[in-house]
Each structure stands twice: as C-alpha cells, then as structure tokens.
C-alpha cells in the first residue's frame, strides 16, 4: 500500500532521527571546501555544485555550505528549487549536537565555531525553522531500525521497511536482521501456564532462585540492581518487565508445550526447547519466515 509505505518510512526515519538527536553526537560535516580564488560569499554556489548528494538524504533535506559564522549563528548557502538561498543556523538549534566528552554529550556550546567552520558542507533542513533560525542542522543517524505492518487475519504485508534508506544500505532488517524478542514471548509463557491449570488470580513469586544445570553447575538468575518484588499477582508478572517469575512458571509446563502454543498461535519460527527461550533469549526477525 503506497500510502502506508510512505507513512511507515516517515515514522521510522522520524524516530531514528529523534533517537540520534537524543544521543547528542554530531559526527561532523559531509565535506569541507575552500575557494581557490575569490571568497565563499562569491563562489559558494560553484563549490556546492561540485559536491555529490550524500546517499540517504531525506527528501526535505539538502546540502549547504557554511559561508560565515559568528558566536551566535552561521550563514548557510544552499539551493532551493534551483534558486540560491542563504539561511541562518542559530546556536540554539545546534545544541542537540554537542561534541562528545568521554563518550557523553559535552556542555552547552558557547559558539557556533565549536561545530562548524566556513567552508563546511553540511546537511540541513531548510523548511524546519528551528528556534528562530531559518534552517536546521541534520545528519543521517548511525542507528538503524525496521518496521512491518501485516494483516493478522490473512498474513498480507501492507507495508515494510528495512532501514533508513535502501540507497545507503540494501540490507533489509525486517527480514534479515535478528534480535532477541525479550518480553514479547511472555504472553505465550503465561497462556501455556493458564492452560496447564494456573489460575489468572494466582500469586507468583518474583524472587531469586538457584537452578541446577545438567552439567552440575548452578545458575542463579537475577536483576542487575539485585531488587525483586516478592509475591506479585499473576497479571502483574505478565504486564510488567519481571523476569524472575517467568522461568519457574514455564518450567513445570515444559518448553515443548510453550513451543506448541507458538505454533498454534501462527508464529512460524520454531522455538528452541530450552528454558532461556521463556525469557525471549532466542533471536528472531521482525517477520520470521517459516522454515522448510
């Protein structure tokens, strides 16, 4: 569905871009140019014409050249519909991209020159108008993602996107990339337990326990903060990210029965018959194809 596909691509890119801005790392300009003769004020259009369009550039974005900068703003030359334009990029609009200090976003910048120099070729959005400026500084995120929209009754795929841009990476993360589903498998664990006789109003225990392994070693699952909640309602264990009640709940009903619930529910990817599978440890794709 072309309309759903366009909406999905926009939603994925918006979220990846938002996440990238939250992380707060600006990875630098696309390129840097210097006029051999004359000045940037006079020659920026010719210099911009020599630059290739970076792959993966969003439709609303373009590339521009930093013509000049002061402490509070930079003048960016760019082309809009074939017409040369000069926009303003303010210091406030750049604060999302502070330089990293020891792996974390540094303090608020006091000058545009911390990030940009005259002659830098940068990605901009000339239509965003951020915080009083006329252009926004942009960059293609390093983080990737995938989305899939499917009709659960028929299996028809309505829209699918496997990443930021096919031009940047043809790898389709919706069907080729694998990751752990985590708590997404818990409804199947709890459904199996209820079908085995556990009542929905039962109380389950969120507490550390020790499991004897077949090789004679002991395993003691727990949380990173070493905190547990003790007895909790059955629905609470399902609704909240509680790991410790899930393994004891899944053990009596056997992993084979949990795997059978996956099959009956129409999940084609076979589940491994070991207990960490109850916690979503086995990797799967956004759309796992049936095997065979």
Coordinates of N, CA, C and O in Angstrom, one line a residue, residues 97-246:
X97 N 23.6 18.7 19.0 CA 24.7 18.0 18.5 C 26.0 18.4 19.2 O 27.0 18.7 18.5
X98 N 26.0 18.5 20.5 CA 27.3 18.9 21.2 C 28.4 17.9 21.0 O 28.1 16.7 20.9
X99 N 29.6 18.4 21.0 CA 30.7 17.4 20.9 C 30.8 16.5 22.1 O 30.4 16.8 23.2
X100 N 31.2 15.2 21.8 CA 31.3 14.3 22.9 C 32.5 14.5 23.8 O 33.6 14.8 23.3
X101 N 32.3 14.3 25.1 CA 33.4 14.4 26.1 C 33.3 13.1 26.9 O 32.3 12.8 27.6
X102 N 34.4 12.3 26.7 CA 34.4 11.0 27.4 C 33.2 10.1 27.1 O 32.6 9.5 28.0
X103 N 32.8 10.1 25.9 CA 31.7 9.3 25.4 C 30.3 9.9 25.7 O 29.3 9.2 25.4
X104 N 30.2 11.1 26.2 CA 28.9 11.6 26.5 C 28.8 13.1 26.0 O 29.9 13.7 25.7
X105 N 27.6 13.5 25.7 CA 27.4 14.9 25.2 C 28.0 15.9 26.1 O 27.8 15.8 27.3
X106 N 28.8 16.8 25.6 CA 29.5 17.8 26.4 C 28.6 18.9 26.9 O 27.4 18.9 26.7
X107 N 29.1 19.9 27.5 CA 28.3 21.0 28.0 C 27.8 21.9 26.8 O 28.1 21.7 25.7
X108 N 26.9 22.7 27.2 CA 26.2 23.6 26.2 C 27.3 24.4 25.4 O 28.2 24.9 26.1
X109 N 27.2 24.5 24.1 CA 28.2 25.2 23.3 C 28.0 26.7 23.5 O 26.9 27.2 23.6
X110 N 29.1 27.4 23.5 CA 29.0 28.9 23.6 C 29.3 29.6 22.3 O 29.2 30.8 22.2
X111 N 29.7 28.8 21.3 CA 29.9 29.4 20.0 C 29.7 28.4 18.9 O 29.9 27.2 19.0
X112 N 29.2 28.9 17.7 CA 29.0 28.0 16.6 C 30.2 27.4 16.1 O 30.2 26.3 15.6
X113 N 31.4 28.1 16.3 CA 32.7 27.6 15.8 C 33.1 26.3 16.4 O 34.0 25.6 15.9
X114 N 32.5 25.9 17.5 CA 32.8 24.6 18.2 C 32.5 23.5 17.2 O 33.2 22.5 17.2
X115 N 31.4 23.6 16.4 CA 31.0 22.6 15.5 C 31.3 22.9 14.0 O 31.6 22.0 13.3
X116 N 31.1 24.1 13.6 CA 31.2 24.4 12.2 C 32.2 25.5 11.9 O 32.5 26.4 12.7
X117 N 32.8 25.4 10.7 CA 33.8 26.4 10.2 C 33.3 26.8 8.8 O 32.7 26.0 8.1
X118 N 33.7 28.0 8.4 CA 33.4 28.4 7.0 C 34.0 27.4 6.0 O 35.1 27.0 6.1
X119 N 33.2 27.0 5.0 CA 33.6 26.0 4.0 C 33.1 24.6 4.3 O 33.2 23.7 3.5
X120 N 32.5 24.4 5.5 CA 32.0 23.1 5.8 C 30.7 22.8 5.0 O 29.9 23.7 4.8
X121 N 30.6 21.6 4.4 CA 29.4 21.2 3.7 C 28.6 20.4 4.6 O 29.1 19.4 5.2
X122 N 27.4 20.8 4.9 CA 26.5 20.2 5.9 C 25.2 19.8 5.4 O 24.7 20.4 4.4
X123 N 24.5 18.9 6.0 CA 23.1 18.6 5.7 C 22.2 19.5 6.5 O 22.4 19.7 7.7
X124 N 21.2 20.0 5.8 CA 20.3 21.0 6.5 C 18.9 20.6 6.1 O 18.6 20.0 5.1
X125 N 17.9 21.1 6.9 CA 16.5 21.1 6.6 C 16.1 22.6 6.5 O 16.0 23.3 7.5
X126 N 15.9 23.1 5.3 CA 15.6 24.5 5.1 C 14.2 24.9 5.4 O 13.8 26.0 5.3
X127 N 13.3 23.9 5.8 CA 11.9 24.1 6.0 C 11.5 23.9 7.4 O 10.3 23.9 7.7
X128 N 12.4 23.7 8.3 CA 12.1 23.4 9.7 C 11.9 24.6 10.6 O 11.1 24.6 11.6
X129 N 12.7 25.6 10.3 CA 12.6 26.9 11.1 C 12.8 26.7 12.6 O 11.9 26.9 13.4
X130 N 13.9 26.1 13.0 CA 14.1 25.8 14.5 C 14.5 27.0 15.3 O 15.5 27.7 15.0
X131 N 13.8 27.3 16.3 CA 14.2 28.3 17.3 C 14.7 29.6 16.7 O 15.7 30.1 17.1
X132 N 13.9 30.2 15.8 CA 14.3 31.5 15.3 C 15.2 31.4 14.1 O 15.3 32.5 13.4
X133 N 15.8 30.3 13.8 CA 16.6 30.2 12.6 C 15.8 29.9 11.4 O 14.6 29.7 11.5
X134 N 16.4 29.9 10.2 CA 15.7 29.5 9.0 C 16.1 28.1 8.5 O 15.4 27.6 7.6
X135 N 17.1 27.5 9.0 CA 17.5 26.2 8.6 C 17.8 25.4 9.9 O 18.2 25.9 10.9
X136 N 17.7 24.1 9.7 CA 18.1 23.2 10.8 C 19.3 22.3 10.4 O 19.3 21.8 9.3
X137 N 20.2 22.0 11.3 CA 21.3 21.2 11.1 C 20.8 19.7 11.2 O 20.2 19.4 12.2
X138 N 21.2 18.9 10.2 CA 20.8 17.5 10.2 C 22.0 16.6 10.0 O 23.0 17.0 9.6
X139 N 21.7 15.3 10.3 CA 22.7 14.2 9.9 C 21.9 12.9 9.9 O 20.9 12.7 10.5
X140 N 22.5 12.0 9.1 CA 21.9 10.6 9.0 C 22.3 9.8 10.2 O 23.4 9.7 10.5
X141 N 21.3 9.3 10.9 CA 21.6 8.5 12.1 C 22.5 7.3 11.8 O 22.4 6.7 10.8
X142 N 23.3 6.9 12.8 CA 24.0 5.7 12.8 C 23.1 4.5 13.1 O 23.3 3.4 12.6
X143 N 22.2 4.7 14.1 CA 21.3 3.7 14.5 C 20.3 3.3 13.4 O 20.0 4.2 12.6
X144 N 20.0 2.0 13.2 CA 19.1 1.6 12.2 C 17.8 1.0 12.8 O 17.8 0.8 14.1
X145 N 16.8 0.7 12.0 CA 15.6 0.1 12.5 C 14.8 -0.6 11.4 O 15.2 -0.6 10.2
X146 N 13.7 -1.2 11.8 CA 12.8 -1.8 10.8 C 11.4 -1.8 11.3 O 11.2 -1.7 12.5
X147 N 10.5 -1.8 10.4 CA 9.0 -1.8 10.7 C 8.3 -2.7 9.7 O 8.7 -2.9 8.6
X148 N 7.2 -3.3 10.2 CA 6.4 -4.2 9.4 C 4.9 -4.0 9.8 O 4.6 -4.0 11.0
X149 N 4.1 -3.9 8.8 CA 2.6 -3.8 9.0 C 2.0 -5.0 8.3 O 2.1 -5.1 7.1
X150 N 1.3 -5.9 9.0 CA 0.7 -7.1 8.4 C -0.7 -7.2 8.9 O -1.1 -6.9 10.0
X151 N -1.6 -7.7 8.0 CA -2.9 -8.1 8.3 C -2.9 -9.5 9.1 O -2.5 -10.5 8.4
X152 N -3.2 -9.5 10.4 CA -3.0 -10.8 11.1 C -4.0 -11.9 10.7 O -3.8 -13.0 10.9
X153 N -5.1 -11.5 9.9 CA -6.0 -12.5 9.5 C -5.6 -13.2 8.3 O -5.8 -14.4 8.1
X154 N -4.9 -12.5 7.4 CA -4.5 -13.1 6.1 C -3.0 -13.3 5.9 O -2.6 -14.0 5.0
X155 N -2.2 -12.5 6.7 CA -0.8 -12.5 6.5 C -0.3 -11.6 5.5 O 0.9 -11.5 5.2
X156 N -1.2 -10.8 4.9 CA -0.8 -9.9 3.8 C 0.1 -8.8 4.4 O -0.3 -8.2 5.4
X157 N 1.2 -8.5 3.8 CA 2.1 -7.4 4.2 C 1.6 -6.1 3.6 O 1.6 -6.0 2.4
X158 N 1.2 -5.2 4.4 CA 0.7 -3.9 4.0 C 1.8 -2.9 3.7 O 1.7 -2.1 2.8
X159 N 2.8 -3.0 4.6 CA 4.0 -2.1 4.4 C 5.2 -2.7 5.1 O 5.0 -3.4 6.2
X160 N 6.4 -2.4 4.6 CA 7.6 -3.0 5.2 C 8.7 -2.1 4.9 O 8.9 -1.7 3.7
X161 N 9.5 -1.8 5.9 CA 10.8 -1.0 5.6 C 11.9 -1.6 6.4 O 11.7 -2.0 7.6
X162 N 13.0 -1.8 5.8 CA 14.1 -2.5 6.5 C 15.3 -1.6 6.9 O 16.3 -2.1 7.2
X163 N 15.1 -0.3 6.9 CA 16.1 0.6 7.3 C 15.9 2.0 6.9 O 14.9 2.4 6.3
X164 N 16.9 2.9 7.2 CA 16.8 4.3 6.9 C 16.6 4.6 5.4 O 15.8 5.3 4.9
X165 N 17.5 3.9 4.6 CA 17.4 4.1 3.1 C 18.1 3.0 2.4 O 19.1 2.5 2.8
X166 N 17.4 2.5 1.3 CA 18.0 1.4 0.5 C 19.2 1.9 -0.2 O 20.2 1.1 -0.4
X167 N 19.3 3.2 -0.5 CA 20.5 3.7 -1.2 C 21.7 3.7 -0.3 O 22.8 3.6 -0.7
X168 N 21.4 3.8 1.0 CA 22.5 3.8 2.0 C 22.9 2.3 2.4 O 24.1 2.0 2.6
X169 N 21.9 1.5 2.5 CA 22.1 0.1 2.8 C 21.0 -0.8 2.3 O 19.9 -0.6 2.7
X170 N 21.3 -1.7 1.4 CA 20.2 -2.6 0.9 C 19.8 -3.7 1.8 O 18.9 -4.4 1.5
X171 N 20.5 -3.8 3.0 CA 20.2 -4.8 4.0 C 18.8 -4.6 4.5 O 18.5 -3.6 5.1
X172 N 17.9 -5.6 4.4 CA 16.5 -5.5 4.9 C 16.4 -6.0 6.3 O 16.3 -7.2 6.5
X173 N 16.4 -5.1 7.3 CA 16.4 -5.6 8.7 C 15.1 -6.2 9.1 O 15.0 -6.8 10.2
X174 N 14.0 -5.9 8.3 CA 12.8 -6.5 8.7 C 12.7 -8.0 8.5 O 12.0 -8.7 9.2
X175 N 13.5 -8.6 7.6 CA 13.5 -10.0 7.3 C 14.9 -10.6 7.5 O 15.0 -11.9 7.5
X176 N 15.9 -9.8 7.5 CA 17.3 -10.4 7.5 C 18.0 -10.2 8.9 O 18.8 -11.1 9.3
X177 N 17.7 -9.2 9.6 CA 18.3 -9.0 10.9 C 17.6 -9.7 12.0 O 16.4 -9.9 12.0
X178 N 18.4 -10.2 13.0 CA 17.8 -11.0 14.1 C 18.2 -10.3 15.4 O 19.3 -9.8 15.6
X179 N 17.2 -10.3 16.3 CA 17.5 -9.8 17.7 C 16.6 -10.5 18.7 O 15.7 -11.2 18.3
X180 N 16.9 -10.4 19.9 CA 16.1 -11.1 20.9 C 14.8 -10.4 21.1 O 14.7 -9.2 21.3
X181 N 13.7 -11.1 21.1 CA 12.4 -10.5 21.3 C 12.1 -10.2 22.8 O 11.2 -9.4 23.1
X182 N 12.8 -10.8 23.7 CA 12.7 -10.4 25.1 C 11.3 -10.7 25.7 O 10.7 -11.8 25.4
X183 N 10.7 -9.8 26.3 CA 9.4 -10.0 27.0 C 8.2 -10.1 26.0 O 7.1 -10.4 26.4
X184 N 8.5 -10.0 24.7 CA 7.5 -10.2 23.7 C 7.0 -11.7 23.7 O 5.9 -12.0 23.3
X185 N 7.7 -12.6 24.3 CA 7.3 -14.0 24.4 C 6.5 -14.3 25.6 O 5.9 -15.4 25.7
X186 N 6.5 -13.4 26.6 CA 5.8 -13.7 27.9 C 4.4 -14.1 27.7 O 3.9 -15.0 28.5
X187 N 3.6 -13.4 26.9 CA 2.2 -13.9 26.8 C 2.0 -15.4 26.4 O 1.1 -16.0 26.9
X188 N 2.9 -15.9 25.6 CA 2.9 -17.3 25.3 C 3.2 -18.2 26.5 O 2.6 -19.3 26.7
X189 N 4.2 -17.7 27.3 CA 4.5 -18.5 28.6 C 3.3 -18.5 29.5 O 3.0 -19.5 30.1
X190 N 2.7 -17.3 29.7 CA 1.6 -17.2 30.7 C 0.3 -17.9 30.1 O -0.4 -18.5 30.9
X191 N 0.1 -17.9 28.8 CA -1.0 -18.6 28.3 C -0.8 -20.1 28.5 O -1.8 -20.8 28.8
X192 N 0.4 -20.6 28.3 CA 0.6 -22.1 28.5 C 0.4 -22.4 29.9 O -0.2 -23.5 30.2
X193 N 0.8 -21.6 30.8 CA 0.7 -21.9 32.3 C -0.8 -21.9 32.6 O -1.3 -22.8 33.4
X194 N -1.6 -21.0 32.1 CA -3.1 -21.0 32.4 C -3.8 -22.2 31.8 O -4.6 -22.8 32.4
X195 N -3.3 -22.6 30.6 CA -3.9 -23.8 30.0 C -3.5 -25.1 30.8 O -4.2 -26.1 30.6
X196 N -2.4 -25.0 31.6 CA -2.0 -26.1 32.4 C -2.6 -26.1 33.8 O -2.2 -26.9 34.6
X197 N -3.4 -25.1 34.1 CA -4.1 -25.1 35.3 C -3.8 -23.9 36.3 O -4.5 -23.8 37.3
X198 N -2.9 -23.1 35.9 CA -2.6 -21.9 36.8 C -3.7 -20.9 36.6 O -4.0 -20.5 35.5
X199 N -4.3 -20.5 37.7 CA -5.4 -19.6 37.7 C -4.9 -18.1 37.5 O -3.9 -17.7 37.9
X200 N -5.7 -17.3 36.7 CA -5.3 -15.9 36.5 C -5.2 -15.1 37.7 O -4.6 -14.0 37.7
X201 N -5.9 -15.5 38.8 CA -5.7 -14.7 40.1 C -4.7 -15.3 41.0 O -4.7 -14.9 42.2
X202 N -3.8 -16.1 40.5 CA -2.8 -16.8 41.3 C -1.7 -15.7 41.7 O -1.6 -14.7 41.1
X203 N -1.0 -16.0 42.7 CA 0.2 -15.2 43.2 C 1.4 -16.0 42.8 O 1.6 -17.2 43.0
X204 N 2.3 -15.2 42.1 CA 3.6 -15.8 41.7 C 4.7 -15.1 42.4 O 4.5 -14.0 42.9
X205 N 5.9 -15.7 42.5 CA 7.0 -15.1 43.3 C 8.1 -14.5 42.4 O 8.7 -15.2 41.5
X206 N 8.3 -13.2 42.6 CA 9.4 -12.5 41.9 C 10.5 -12.4 42.9 O 10.7 -11.5 43.7
X207 N 11.4 -13.5 42.9 CA 12.5 -13.6 43.8 C 13.6 -14.4 43.2 O 13.3 -15.3 42.4
X208 N 14.8 -14.2 43.6 CA 15.9 -15.0 43.1 C 15.8 -16.5 43.5 O 15.2 -16.8 44.5
X209 N 16.3 -17.4 42.6 CA 16.3 -18.8 42.9 C 17.5 -19.4 42.2 O 18.2 -18.8 41.4
X210 N 17.9 -20.6 42.7 CA 19.0 -21.3 42.1 C 18.6 -22.5 41.3 O 17.7 -23.3 41.8
X211 N 19.1 -22.6 40.1 CA 18.7 -23.7 39.2 C 20.0 -24.6 39.0 O 21.0 -24.1 38.7
X212 N 19.8 -25.9 39.2 CA 20.9 -26.9 39.0 C 20.9 -27.2 37.5 O 19.9 -27.7 36.9
X213 N 22.1 -27.0 36.9 CA 22.2 -27.2 35.5 C 22.6 -28.7 35.2 O 23.2 -29.4 36.1
X214 N 22.3 -29.2 34.0 CA 22.7 -30.6 33.7 C 24.2 -30.9 33.8 O 24.5 -32.1 34.1
X215 N 25.0 -30.0 33.6 CA 26.5 -30.2 33.7 C 27.0 -30.1 35.2 O 28.2 -30.2 35.4
X216 N 26.1 -30.0 36.1 CA 26.4 -29.9 37.5 C 26.7 -28.6 38.1 O 26.8 -28.4 39.3
X217 N 26.7 -27.5 37.3 CA 26.9 -26.2 37.8 C 25.5 -25.6 38.2 O 24.5 -26.2 38.0
X218 N 25.6 -24.5 38.9 CA 24.4 -23.8 39.4 C 24.2 -22.5 38.7 O 25.2 -21.8 38.4
X219 N 23.0 -22.1 38.4 CA 22.6 -20.8 37.8 C 21.7 -20.1 38.8 O 20.7 -20.7 39.3
X220 N 22.0 -18.8 39.0 CA 21.1 -18.0 39.9 C 20.7 -16.8 39.1 O 21.4 -15.7 39.2
X221 N 19.6 -16.8 38.4 CA 19.1 -15.6 37.7 C 18.8 -14.5 38.6 O 18.3 -14.8 39.8
X222 N 18.9 -13.3 38.2 CA 18.6 -12.1 39.0 C 18.6 -10.9 38.2 O 18.9 -10.9 37.0
X223 N 18.2 -9.8 38.8 CA 18.2 -8.5 38.1 C 19.5 -7.8 38.3 O 20.2 -8.0 39.3
X224 N 19.8 -6.8 37.4 CA 21.0 -6.1 37.5 C 21.1 -5.3 38.8 O 22.2 -5.1 39.4
X225 N 20.0 -4.8 39.3 CA 20.0 -4.0 40.5 C 19.8 -4.8 41.8 O 19.7 -4.3 42.9
X226 N 19.7 -6.1 41.6 CA 19.5 -7.1 42.8 C 18.3 -6.8 43.5 O 18.2 -7.2 44.7
X227 N 17.3 -6.2 42.9 CA 16.0 -5.9 43.6 C 14.9 -6.9 43.0 O 14.9 -7.1 41.8
X228 N 14.1 -7.4 43.9 CA 12.9 -8.2 43.4 C 11.7 -7.8 44.3 O 11.9 -7.2 45.4
X229 N 10.5 -8.1 43.8 CA 9.3 -7.6 44.5 C 8.6 -8.6 45.4 O 7.6 -8.3 46.0
X230 N 9.1 -9.8 45.4 CA 8.4 -10.9 46.2 C 7.2 -11.3 45.6 O 7.0 -11.4 44.3
X231 N 6.2 -11.8 46.4 CA 4.9 -12.2 45.8 C 4.2 -11.1 45.0 O 4.0 -10.0 45.5
X232 N 3.8 -11.4 43.8 CA 3.1 -10.5 43.0 C 1.9 -11.2 42.3 O 1.9 -12.4 42.1
X233 N 0.8 -10.5 41.9 CA -0.3 -11.1 41.2 C 0.2 -11.6 39.8 O 1.1 -11.1 39.2
X234 N -0.5 -12.6 39.4 CA -0.2 -13.2 38.1 C -0.2 -12.2 37.0 O 0.7 -12.2 36.1
X235 N -1.2 -11.3 37.0 CA -1.3 -10.3 35.9 C -0.2 -9.3 36.0 O 0.2 -8.8 34.9
X236 N 0.3 -9.1 37.2 CA 1.4 -8.1 37.3 C 2.7 -8.7 36.7 O 3.4 -8.0 36.0
X237 N 2.9 -10.0 36.9 CA 4.1 -10.6 36.2 C 4.0 -10.5 34.7 O 5.1 -10.4 34.1
X238 N 2.8 -10.6 34.2 CA 2.7 -10.6 32.7 C 2.8 -9.2 32.2 O 3.5 -8.9 31.2
X239 N 2.2 -8.2 32.9 CA 2.2 -6.8 32.4 C 3.5 -6.1 32.6 O 3.9 -5.3 31.7
X240 N 4.2 -6.3 33.7 CA 5.4 -5.6 34.0 C 6.7 -6.4 33.6 O 6.6 -7.6 33.4
X241 N 7.8 -5.8 33.4 CA 9.0 -6.4 33.0 C 9.7 -7.2 34.1 O 10.8 -7.0 34.5
X242 N 9.0 -8.2 34.6 CA 9.5 -9.1 35.6 C 10.0 -10.4 35.0 O 9.2 -11.1 34.4
X243 N 11.3 -10.7 35.2 CA 11.9 -11.9 34.6 C 11.8 -13.1 35.5 O 11.5 -14.2 35.1
X244 N 12.0 -12.9 36.8 CA 12.2 -14.0 37.8 C 11.0 -14.9 37.9 O 11.1 -16.1 38.1
X245 N 9.7 -14.4 37.8 CA 8.6 -15.3 37.9 C 8.4 -16.2 36.7 O 7.8 -17.2 36.8
X246 N 9.0 -15.7 35.5 CA 8.7 -16.4 34.3 C 9.3 -17.8 34.2 O 8.6 -18.7 33.7

